[in-house]
Short mmCIF file of C-alpha atoms and ligand atoms in Angstrom, two decimals:
data_model
loop_
_atom_site.label_atom_id
_atom_site.label_comp_id
_atom_site.label_asym_id
_atom_site.label_seq_id
_atom_site.Cartn_x
_atom_site.Cartn_y
_atom_site.Cartn_z
CA UNK A 25 32.51 17.36 45.33
CA UNK A 26 33.45 20.88 44.20
CA UNK A 27 36.90 21.04 42.88
CA UNK A 28 39.34 23.41 44.93
CA UNK A 29 39.78 26.76 42.99
CA UNK A 30 37.72 25.05 40.38
CA UNK A 31 36.49 27.27 37.50
CA UNK A 32 32.54 28.18 37.15
CA UNK A 33 31.32 25.54 34.66
CA UNK A 34 27.77 26.95 34.30
CA UNK A 35 27.06 30.58 34.45
CA UNK A 36 23.52 31.93 34.30
CA UNK A 37 22.88 35.59 34.50
CA UNK A 38 19.37 37.26 34.62
CA UNK A 39 17.55 34.36 32.72
CA UNK A 40 14.16 35.06 31.47
CA UNK A 41 12.38 32.72 29.76
CA UNK A 42 8.42 33.04 28.70
CA UNK A 43 6.18 30.91 26.52
CA UNK A 44 4.13 33.42 24.74
CA UNK A 45 2.37 35.57 27.61
CA UNK A 46 3.37 32.98 30.29
CA UNK A 47 6.57 34.05 32.26
CA UNK A 48 8.21 30.81 33.39
CA UNK A 49 11.48 32.08 34.70
CA UNK A 50 11.53 35.71 35.67
CA UNK A 51 15.01 36.13 36.76
CA UNK A 52 17.48 33.34 37.68
CA UNK A 53 21.20 34.07 38.27
CA UNK A 54 23.33 31.29 39.39
CA UNK A 55 27.16 30.16 39.08
CA UNK A 56 27.84 26.44 39.33
CA UNK A 57 31.32 25.29 40.00
CA UNK A 58 33.27 22.55 38.24
CA UNK A 59 32.57 19.29 40.25
CA UNK A 60 29.49 20.84 42.02
CA UNK A 61 26.35 18.84 42.38
CA UNK A 62 23.29 21.29 42.57
CA UNK A 63 19.87 19.77 43.35
CA UNK A 64 16.88 21.90 41.97
CA UNK A 65 13.72 21.77 44.10
CA UNK A 66 10.49 23.36 43.48
CA UNK A 67 6.74 22.93 43.04
CA UNK A 68 5.32 21.53 39.73
CA UNK A 69 5.14 24.15 36.97
CA UNK A 70 7.86 26.24 38.60
CA UNK A 71 10.04 26.03 35.53
CA UNK A 72 12.68 23.55 36.82
CA UNK A 73 12.47 21.58 33.52
CA UNK A 74 12.66 24.82 31.41
CA UNK A 75 15.67 25.96 33.32
CA UNK A 76 17.70 22.80 32.51
CA UNK A 77 16.43 22.85 28.84
CA UNK A 78 17.57 26.58 28.51
CA UNK A 79 21.11 25.24 29.44
CA UNK A 80 21.57 23.27 26.53
CA UNK A 81 19.00 25.37 24.48
CA UNK A 82 16.39 22.93 23.90
CA UNK A 83 14.46 26.02 24.95
CA UNK A 84 15.65 29.43 23.62
CA UNK A 85 16.06 31.76 26.66
CA UNK A 86 13.91 34.92 26.12
CA UNK A 87 16.75 37.07 27.56
CA UNK A 88 19.82 36.99 29.74
CA UNK A 89 22.85 34.81 29.49
CA UNK A 90 24.00 31.38 29.89
CA UNK A 91 27.69 30.39 29.54
CA UNK A 92 28.83 26.66 29.77
CA UNK A 93 32.48 26.15 30.12
CA UNK A 94 33.25 29.29 28.22
CA UNK A 95 30.75 28.70 25.49
CA UNK A 96 28.12 31.20 25.27
CA UNK A 97 24.79 29.21 24.90
CA UNK A 98 22.63 32.39 24.38
CA UNK A 99 24.88 34.02 21.60
CA UNK A 100 23.35 33.08 18.13
CA UNK A 101 26.57 32.69 16.68
CA UNK A 102 27.67 29.72 18.92
CA UNK A 103 27.83 26.24 17.28
CA UNK A 104 25.06 25.03 19.30
CA UNK A 105 25.78 21.20 18.11
CA UNK A 106 29.51 21.67 19.23
CA UNK A 107 28.30 23.23 22.77
CA UNK A 108 25.85 20.29 23.23
CA UNK A 109 28.51 17.59 22.71
CA UNK A 110 29.87 18.68 26.40
CA UNK A 111 26.40 18.91 28.00
CA UNK A 112 24.84 15.74 28.79
CA UNK A 113 21.23 15.43 29.49
CA UNK A 114 19.22 12.65 31.27
CA UNK A 115 15.53 12.53 30.73
CA UNK A 116 12.62 11.72 32.95
CA UNK A 117 11.30 9.29 30.24
CA UNK A 118 14.75 8.11 29.31
CA UNK A 119 14.18 8.72 25.53
CA UNK A 120 16.74 5.87 24.38
CA UNK A 121 16.62 5.35 20.66
CA UNK A 122 13.77 2.79 20.01
CA UNK A 123 15.58 1.81 16.87
CA UNK A 124 18.98 1.10 18.19
CA UNK A 125 20.11 -1.66 20.76
CA UNK A 126 21.71 -0.70 23.92
CA UNK A 127 25.22 -0.54 22.53
CA UNK A 128 24.52 1.42 19.38
CA UNK A 129 22.39 3.97 21.69
CA UNK A 130 25.80 4.58 23.68
CA UNK A 131 28.15 4.34 20.59
CA UNK A 132 26.00 6.61 18.12
CA UNK A 133 26.98 10.15 19.06
CA UNK A 134 30.65 9.41 19.58
CA UNK A 135 30.90 7.77 16.16
CA UNK A 136 28.70 9.91 14.08
CA UNK A 137 30.35 13.26 15.62
CA UNK A 138 33.61 11.61 14.84
CA UNK A 139 34.83 11.77 18.49
CA UNK A 140 36.22 8.20 18.12
CA UNK A 141 36.58 5.44 15.94
CA UNK A 142 34.00 2.73 16.01
CA UNK A 143 36.11 0.35 17.81
CA UNK A 144 37.13 3.03 20.57
CA UNK A 145 33.57 3.85 21.04
CA UNK A 146 32.45 0.33 21.47
CA UNK A 147 35.23 -0.40 23.87
CA UNK A 148 34.30 2.74 25.91
CA UNK A 149 30.46 1.94 25.54
CA UNK A 150 31.44 -1.56 27.19
CA UNK A 151 33.33 0.04 29.76
CA UNK A 152 30.30 2.55 30.56
CA UNK A 153 27.77 -0.46 30.61
CA UNK A 154 29.97 -2.20 33.07
CA UNK A 155 30.14 0.89 35.07
CA UNK A 156 26.30 1.06 35.36
CA UNK A 157 26.09 -2.74 35.91
CA UNK A 158 24.47 -3.64 32.52
CA UNK A 159 27.25 -5.44 30.67
CA UNK A 160 25.05 -8.27 29.75
CA UNK A 161 22.44 -5.92 28.23
CA UNK A 162 24.63 -4.59 25.18
CA UNK A 163 22.65 -6.31 22.61
CA UNK A 164 18.99 -5.73 24.13
CA UNK A 165 16.78 -3.30 22.68
CA UNK A 166 15.23 -0.45 24.84
CA UNK A 167 11.76 -2.33 24.79
CA UNK A 168 13.35 -5.29 26.40
CA UNK A 169 14.63 -3.23 29.37
CA UNK A 170 13.08 -2.29 32.77
CA UNK A 171 12.63 1.27 33.40
CA UNK A 172 15.84 1.52 35.81
CA UNK A 173 17.84 -0.19 33.27
CA UNK A 174 16.68 2.07 30.63
CA UNK A 175 17.83 4.92 32.88
CA UNK A 176 21.21 3.66 33.57
CA UNK A 177 21.65 3.10 29.78
CA UNK A 178 20.66 7.05 29.26
CA UNK A 179 23.16 7.78 31.84
CA UNK A 180 26.01 5.69 30.00
CA UNK A 181 24.70 7.42 26.70
CA UNK A 182 25.41 10.63 28.13
CA UNK A 183 28.71 9.98 29.49
CA UNK A 184 30.15 8.63 26.09
CA UNK A 185 30.38 11.98 25.25
CA UNK A 186 32.65 12.77 28.09
CA UNK A 187 30.39 15.88 29.13
CA UNK A 188 31.64 18.57 31.33
CA UNK A 189 28.26 18.72 32.95
CA UNK A 190 25.06 16.53 32.93
CA UNK A 191 21.54 17.76 33.38
CA UNK A 192 19.25 15.41 35.06
CA UNK A 193 15.36 16.25 34.77
CA UNK A 194 13.75 13.99 37.23
CA UNK A 195 15.60 10.90 36.19
CA UNK A 196 13.73 8.71 38.70
CA UNK A 197 10.14 10.03 38.56
CA UNK A 198 8.97 7.63 35.89
CA UNK A 199 10.47 4.68 37.56
CA UNK A 200 8.79 1.92 39.87
CA UNK A 201 9.91 2.54 43.44
CA UNK A 202 12.15 -0.54 43.50
CA UNK A 203 14.09 0.84 40.63
CA UNK A 204 14.94 4.29 42.14
CA UNK A 205 17.75 3.09 44.13
CA UNK A 206 19.92 1.55 41.44
CA UNK A 207 19.61 4.70 39.39
CA UNK A 208 20.50 7.04 42.39
CA UNK A 209 23.40 4.83 43.09
CA UNK A 210 25.01 5.50 39.66
CA UNK A 211 24.30 9.13 40.11
CA UNK A 212 25.92 9.16 43.67
CA UNK A 213 29.04 7.50 41.96
CA UNK A 214 29.29 10.00 39.24
CA UNK A 215 28.94 12.70 41.85
CA UNK A 216 31.75 11.17 43.92
CA UNK A 217 33.86 10.90 40.73
CA UNK A 218 33.79 14.86 40.40
CA UNK A 219 31.03 15.06 37.70
CA UNK A 220 29.27 18.59 37.53
CA UNK A 221 25.51 17.86 37.87
CA UNK A 222 22.52 19.74 38.02
CA UNK A 223 19.64 17.62 39.04
CA UNK A 224 16.04 18.11 39.11
CA UNK A 225 14.55 15.63 41.67
CA UNK A 226 12.01 15.17 44.37
CA UNK A 227 14.36 12.49 46.08
CA UNK A 228 14.98 14.52 49.25
CA UNK A 229 17.12 11.70 50.82
CA UNK A 230 19.34 11.77 47.63
CA UNK A 231 19.62 15.68 47.89
CA UNK A 232 20.48 15.68 51.54
CA UNK A 233 23.13 13.09 50.84
CA UNK A 234 24.80 14.00 47.46
CA UNK A 235 24.13 17.66 46.88
CA UNK A 236 26.67 20.47 47.47
CA UNK A 237 24.23 22.96 47.00
CA UNK A 238 20.23 22.91 47.18
CA UNK A 239 18.31 25.65 44.89
CA UNK A 240 14.83 26.02 45.74
CA UNK A 241 12.80 27.77 42.72
CA UNK A 242 9.23 29.01 42.85
CA UNK A 243 7.23 31.59 41.02
CA UNK A 244 10.26 32.18 38.48
CA UNK A 245 12.81 33.09 40.85
CA UNK A 246 15.35 31.33 43.09
CA UNK A 247 13.86 31.63 46.54
CA UNK A 248 16.27 29.97 48.66
CA UNK A 249 19.62 28.13 48.23
CA UNK A 250 22.29 26.77 50.56
CA UNK A 251 23.69 23.66 51.81
CA UNK A 252 21.40 20.61 52.40
CA UNK A 253 21.63 21.37 55.86
CA UNK A 254 20.52 24.92 55.53
CA UNK A 255 17.95 24.45 53.02
CA UNK A 256 16.24 21.17 54.02
CA UNK A 257 16.86 20.94 57.88
CA UNK A 258 16.49 24.91 58.56
CA UNK A 259 14.60 26.52 55.79
CA UNK A 260 14.06 30.28 56.24
CA UNK A 261 11.56 31.17 53.71
CA UNK A 262 8.02 30.27 53.95
CA UNK A 263 7.66 28.95 50.46
CA UNK A 264 10.52 26.44 51.03
CA UNK A 265 9.02 25.48 54.40
CA UNK A 266 5.55 24.81 52.79
CA UNK A 267 7.08 22.97 49.91
CA UNK A 268 9.23 20.74 52.01
CA UNK A 269 6.35 19.98 54.39
CA UNK A 270 4.53 18.52 51.47
CA UNK A 271 7.30 16.44 50.03
CA UNK A 272 8.68 15.10 53.18
CA UNK B 15 -12.55 -14.56 -23.83
CA UNK B 16 -9.77 -17.15 -24.83
CA UNK B 17 -10.12 -15.66 -28.20
CA UNK B 18 -9.32 -12.11 -26.69
CA UNK B 19 -6.34 -13.39 -24.78
CA UNK B 20 -5.09 -15.12 -27.87
CA UNK B 21 -5.27 -12.30 -30.27
CA UNK B 22 -4.38 -9.54 -28.00
CA UNK B 23 -2.24 -11.26 -25.55
CA UNK B 24 0.88 -9.91 -26.55
CA UNK B 25 -0.63 -6.32 -26.50
CA UNK B 26 -1.85 -6.88 -23.21
CA UNK B 27 1.50 -7.99 -22.13
CA UNK B 28 3.12 -4.83 -23.46
CA UNK B 29 0.53 -2.60 -22.09
CA UNK B 30 1.03 -4.00 -18.67
CA UNK B 31 4.76 -3.42 -18.98
CA UNK B 32 4.04 0.22 -19.78
CA UNK B 33 1.61 0.37 -16.83
CA UNK B 34 4.24 -1.08 -14.34
CA UNK B 35 6.95 1.18 -15.78
CA UNK B 36 4.89 4.37 -15.44
CA UNK B 37 3.71 3.34 -12.08
CA UNK B 38 7.53 2.44 -10.88
CA UNK B 39 8.84 5.66 -12.17
CA UNK B 40 6.15 7.65 -10.52
CA UNK B 41 6.41 5.78 -7.08
CA UNK B 42 10.11 6.58 -7.14
CA UNK B 43 9.74 10.07 -7.88
CA UNK B 44 6.74 10.48 -5.50
CA UNK B 45 8.79 8.98 -2.61
CA UNK B 46 11.36 11.73 -3.22
CA UNK B 47 8.83 14.53 -3.48
CA UNK B 48 7.00 13.05 -0.38
CA UNK B 49 9.93 12.96 1.57
CA UNK B 50 11.05 16.54 0.71
CA UNK B 51 7.47 17.96 1.33
CA UNK B 52 7.09 16.25 4.47
CA UNK B 53 10.44 17.65 5.81
CA UNK B 54 9.14 21.01 4.75
CA UNK B 55 6.13 20.54 6.45
CA UNK B 56 7.58 19.43 9.88
CA UNK B 57 10.42 21.98 9.74
CA UNK B 58 10.26 25.17 11.83
CA UNK B 59 10.80 27.42 9.00
CA UNK B 60 7.43 29.22 7.97
CA UNK B 61 8.59 29.63 4.46
CA UNK B 62 9.11 26.00 3.84
CA UNK B 63 5.88 25.02 5.76
CA UNK B 64 4.01 27.50 3.38
CA UNK B 65 5.35 25.99 0.14
CA UNK B 66 4.79 22.30 1.53
CA UNK B 67 1.32 23.07 2.52
CA UNK B 68 0.20 24.97 -0.79
CA UNK B 69 1.69 21.99 -2.75
CA UNK B 70 -0.47 19.30 -0.98
CA UNK B 71 -3.38 21.37 -0.93
CA UNK B 72 -3.05 22.31 -4.62
CA UNK B 73 -2.56 18.70 -5.71
CA UNK B 74 -5.06 17.30 -3.41
CA UNK B 75 -7.49 19.89 -4.78
CA UNK B 76 -7.16 18.97 -8.49
CA UNK B 77 -8.53 15.72 -9.82
CA UNK B 78 -5.73 13.59 -11.22
CA UNK B 79 -7.29 13.71 -14.89
CA UNK B 80 -7.29 17.51 -14.76
CA UNK B 81 -3.69 17.48 -13.63
CA UNK B 82 -2.73 15.11 -16.44
CA UNK B 83 -4.46 17.49 -19.01
CA UNK B 84 -3.00 20.45 -17.62
CA UNK B 85 0.74 18.95 -17.88
CA UNK B 86 0.28 17.22 -21.36
CA UNK B 87 -1.49 19.99 -23.07
CA UNK B 88 -1.44 23.21 -20.94
CA UNK B 89 2.40 23.08 -20.09
CA UNK B 90 3.65 22.66 -23.74
CA UNK B 91 1.12 25.43 -24.85
CA UNK B 92 2.51 27.78 -22.00
CA UNK B 93 6.04 26.98 -23.07
CA UNK B 94 5.27 27.88 -26.61
CA UNK B 95 3.62 31.06 -25.56
CA UNK B 96 7.04 31.72 -23.60
CA UNK B 97 8.96 31.19 -26.82
CA UNK B 98 10.05 27.50 -26.48
CA UNK B 99 8.45 26.50 -29.68
CA UNK B 100 10.05 22.97 -29.69
CA UNK B 101 9.14 22.00 -26.31
CA UNK B 102 6.95 18.63 -26.27
CA UNK B 103 6.13 16.03 -23.68
CA UNK B 104 5.54 12.38 -24.44
CA UNK B 105 2.72 10.74 -22.89
CA UNK B 106 4.95 8.95 -20.71
CA UNK B 107 6.77 12.06 -19.34
CA UNK B 108 3.55 14.01 -18.66
CA UNK B 109 1.88 11.01 -17.09
CA UNK B 110 4.90 10.37 -14.89
CA UNK B 111 4.77 13.95 -13.64
CA UNK B 112 1.12 14.05 -13.20
CA UNK B 113 1.19 10.78 -11.38
CA UNK B 114 4.34 11.47 -9.21
CA UNK B 115 2.98 14.81 -8.28
CA UNK B 116 -0.32 13.22 -7.13
CA UNK B 117 1.32 10.48 -5.46
CA UNK B 118 3.93 12.60 -3.77
CA UNK B 119 1.29 14.68 -2.21
CA UNK B 120 -0.21 11.81 -0.36
CA UNK B 121 3.14 10.42 0.36
CA UNK B 122 4.15 13.76 1.92
CA UNK B 123 0.99 13.39 4.23
CA UNK B 124 1.79 9.93 5.18
CA UNK B 125 5.44 10.75 5.74
CA UNK B 126 4.49 13.82 7.83
CA UNK B 127 2.31 11.65 10.01
CA UNK B 128 4.65 9.07 10.43
CA UNK B 129 7.35 11.63 11.61
CA UNK B 130 4.92 13.35 13.75
CA UNK B 131 4.08 9.92 15.31
CA UNK B 132 7.64 9.41 16.68
CA UNK B 133 7.90 10.76 20.23
CA UNK B 134 9.59 14.09 20.39
CA UNK B 135 11.82 12.96 23.23
CA UNK B 136 13.48 11.13 20.53
CA UNK B 137 14.75 14.19 18.52
CA UNK B 138 15.45 15.98 21.78
CA UNK B 139 17.79 13.24 23.23
CA UNK B 140 19.33 13.10 19.89
CA UNK B 141 19.82 16.89 19.58
CA UNK B 142 21.10 17.02 23.36
CA UNK B 143 24.27 14.66 22.35
CA UNK B 144 25.37 17.17 19.78
CA UNK B 145 23.65 15.66 16.76
CA UNK B 146 22.33 18.11 14.01
CA UNK B 147 18.64 18.24 12.99
CA UNK B 148 19.58 16.49 9.99
CA UNK B 149 21.34 13.60 11.42
CA UNK B 150 18.80 13.19 14.21
CA UNK B 151 15.99 13.11 11.44
CA UNK B 152 18.12 10.60 9.36
CA UNK B 153 19.27 8.26 12.05
CA UNK B 154 16.63 8.37 14.78
CA UNK B 155 13.27 9.81 13.66
CA UNK B 156 12.86 8.61 10.23
CA UNK B 157 13.76 4.98 10.67
CA UNK B 158 11.25 4.95 13.39
CA UNK B 159 8.68 6.69 11.50
CA UNK B 160 9.02 4.44 8.36
CA UNK B 161 7.95 1.43 10.50
CA UNK B 162 4.52 3.18 11.04
CA UNK B 163 4.24 4.36 7.63
CA UNK B 164 4.50 1.01 5.80
CA UNK B 165 1.02 0.01 5.52
CA UNK B 166 -0.16 3.32 4.52
CA UNK B 167 2.64 3.59 1.94
CA UNK B 168 1.72 0.18 0.46
CA UNK B 169 -1.98 1.33 0.19
CA UNK B 170 -0.87 4.52 -1.49
CA UNK B 171 1.10 2.32 -4.14
CA UNK B 172 -2.00 0.51 -4.76
CA UNK B 173 -3.91 3.47 -5.58
CA UNK B 174 -1.33 4.85 -7.82
CA UNK B 175 -1.17 1.60 -9.64
CA UNK B 176 -4.83 2.09 -10.32
CA UNK B 177 -4.40 5.57 -11.07
CA UNK B 178 -2.21 4.80 -13.89
CA UNK B 179 -5.55 3.72 -15.86
CA UNK B 180 -6.54 7.60 -15.77
CA UNK B 181 -3.67 8.33 -17.99
CA UNK B 182 -5.26 6.52 -20.79
CA UNK B 183 -7.06 9.74 -21.49
CA UNK B 184 -3.87 11.40 -22.84
CA UNK B 185 -3.02 8.42 -25.10
CA UNK B 186 -0.63 6.59 -22.90
CA UNK B 187 -0.72 2.95 -24.15
CA UNK B 188 -1.11 1.44 -20.69
CA UNK B 189 -3.63 -1.40 -19.79
CA UNK B 190 -6.89 0.66 -19.89
CA UNK B 191 -6.07 2.10 -23.21
CA UNK B 192 -5.50 -1.32 -24.55
CA UNK B 193 -8.90 -2.39 -23.33
CA UNK B 194 -10.35 0.32 -25.40
CA UNK B 195 -8.61 -0.68 -28.53
CA UNK B 196 -9.52 -4.38 -27.99
CA UNK B 197 -13.22 -3.33 -27.37
CA UNK B 198 -13.01 -1.23 -30.61
CA UNK B 199 -11.78 -3.99 -32.79
CA UNK B 200 -13.51 -6.97 -31.47
CA UNK B 201 -16.87 -5.41 -30.43
CA UNK B 202 -16.68 -7.76 -27.56
CA UNK B 203 -16.62 -5.37 -24.69
CA UNK B 204 -17.46 -7.89 -22.07
CA UNK B 205 -14.68 -10.16 -22.87
CA UNK B 206 -12.24 -7.30 -23.49
CA UNK B 207 -12.98 -5.62 -19.93
CA UNK B 208 -12.97 -8.80 -18.06
CA UNK B 209 -9.67 -9.78 -19.07
CA UNK B 210 -8.17 -6.21 -18.53
CA UNK B 211 -9.96 -6.47 -15.01
CA UNK B 212 -8.30 -9.68 -14.06
CA UNK B 213 -4.86 -8.44 -15.35
CA UNK B 214 -5.31 -5.67 -12.92
CA UNK B 215 -6.52 -7.71 -10.16
CA UNK B 216 -3.89 -10.37 -10.49
CA UNK B 217 -1.21 -7.73 -10.36
CA UNK B 218 -2.54 -5.88 -7.53
CA UNK B 219 -3.58 -8.72 -5.19
CA UNK B 220 0.07 -10.40 -5.80
CA UNK B 221 1.86 -7.37 -5.04
CA UNK B 222 -0.09 -6.53 -1.93
CA UNK B 223 0.14 -9.96 -0.54
CA UNK B 224 3.98 -9.80 -1.36
CA UNK B 225 4.34 -6.28 0.33
CA UNK B 226 2.36 -7.61 3.53
CA UNK B 227 4.75 -10.50 3.56
CA UNK B 228 7.78 -8.16 3.53
CA UNK B 229 6.05 -5.92 6.30
CA UNK B 230 5.83 -8.98 8.37
CA UNK B 231 9.51 -9.90 7.89
CA UNK B 232 10.58 -6.22 8.80
CA UNK B 233 8.59 -6.52 12.13
CA UNK B 234 10.13 -9.63 13.18
CA UNK B 235 13.48 -7.82 13.57
CA UNK B 236 11.85 -5.85 16.41
N1 LIG C 29 6.75 24.17 25.36
C1 LIG C 29 6.04 24.90 26.23
N2 LIG C 29 5.09 25.69 25.65
C2 LIG C 29 4.29 26.46 26.53
N3 LIG C 29 4.45 26.31 27.79
C3 LIG C 29 5.23 25.39 28.34
C4 LIG C 29 6.14 24.93 27.49
N4 LIG C 29 6.83 24.24 28.53
C5 LIG C 29 6.63 24.29 29.60
N5 LIG C 29 5.57 25.15 29.74
C6 LIG C 29 4.98 25.73 31.07
O1 LIG C 29 6.04 26.39 31.58
C7 LIG C 29 5.65 26.10 33.17
C8 LIG C 29 6.70 25.43 33.62
O2 LIG C 29 7.06 24.17 33.21
P1 LIG C 29 8.10 23.11 33.54
O3 LIG C 29 7.99 21.83 32.92
O4 LIG C 29 9.65 24.07 33.31
O5 LIG C 29 7.95 23.01 34.98
P2 LIG C 29 8.62 21.90 36.14
O6 LIG C 29 9.02 22.82 37.21
O7 LIG C 29 9.61 21.12 35.29
O8 LIG C 29 7.45 21.17 36.59
P3 LIG C 29 7.42 19.56 36.88
O9 LIG C 29 7.52 19.46 38.30
O10 LIG C 29 5.80 19.45 36.63
O11 LIG C 29 8.16 18.75 35.76
C9 LIG C 29 4.38 25.27 33.06
O12 LIG C 29 3.34 26.20 33.42
C10 LIG C 29 4.40 24.70 31.67
O13 LIG C 29 2.94 24.36 31.49
MG1 LIG C 30 9.53 19.07 34.88
#
């Protein structure tokens, strides 16, 4: 749900990223508006994860410019820890903190980064757990949760920092099929609530239903982008057609 | 044997005290050295990596007995040559330094392996929330690493306890040294060394049993 006359939340300009000799992102430019849900499609190895990881500087861009909510991520002088507080990330393999129970997973960053008092953080964490349907799991450890439950906790953990944008890197790819729905439902609600989201997924149904924009990347470039109807139902580029034939 | 215990019991107890003191001091310092060097070695700073690697390789490449001689005799000689005439090291100081550095180098490798056994995703998730590298290490990675390190640490501690015997060569009055004295005085090497061996054995076995019990307790909480 793009905000009317909303500002640009994520600005990417001529982004290039190489690992040694391997050029993964060759030239990517995109503007993502506040409240927009962008789904990134592309074949394996096309650099989707790398793109997301450049946005919060888990990977250093080789060249180009990335600005998130007026913070220049590619500028060496930017306090990257501060910038990351406002950029949530949800990982394919959940990456819940194994040494912390569910509630502490969610409270850790807000408390440690002095965003909230312990009491407020706890209240907020409980409210978030309620939102993702896991109130009864507050004291459980990650090893005691199913994949779908872990991913919902991971989403709650990201939300606890009140991020301006959340990056999802194949959030359902490591899940058993019967658990995919519960995670997508939470993401759908988030989208409807106006969260800015960049989602890498192979769930075409979700993309069709929830995305404001589909971006198809291949070979280090954006090959095609547009509304779900344009890109999924009426793709123009041959590479997009080939890819969709494989996944649909 | 009973005679040896009767005549030298107090001396043996005092020596055991010295042994444990040396060992405990060295273990504490080794833990700190080990942690610092391990953090050097897993950091992304080339200079720190280099310093850490050189330390570990150097210490592991020199026998403890040579290191002890070097610190006890070599270092004061070197200080004298540089003008610090009054510089002296007691056997306890030199022994602690040698043992701490030796144990520290092995601890560094244990801690490094422990840190690297923690999935990279743990650090990435923590960093993605805005926590610094240091906060992530302290709150997320190290607590998980320690669990996997405990058996190796206990093992290293036992080795260090045994290594204290090597420091008898610089005259430190620990158990092995007292064993030599008893043998010299009584001309009963069999009894003397049997008693000393039994003291080591009892202390080490009870320590390792105790640590294993503690380890089991720690694991119950998971
Ligand atoms: N840290 C790294 N070092 C070296 N090469 C890397 C690194 N990370 C990714 N790559 C390479 O970059 C390319 C793009 O990887 P990336 O993970 O971004 O692709 P992806 O589109 O997310 O693929 P998938 O759908 O399989 O997750 C791959 O060839 C990968 O091997
Ligand atoms: Mg990927």
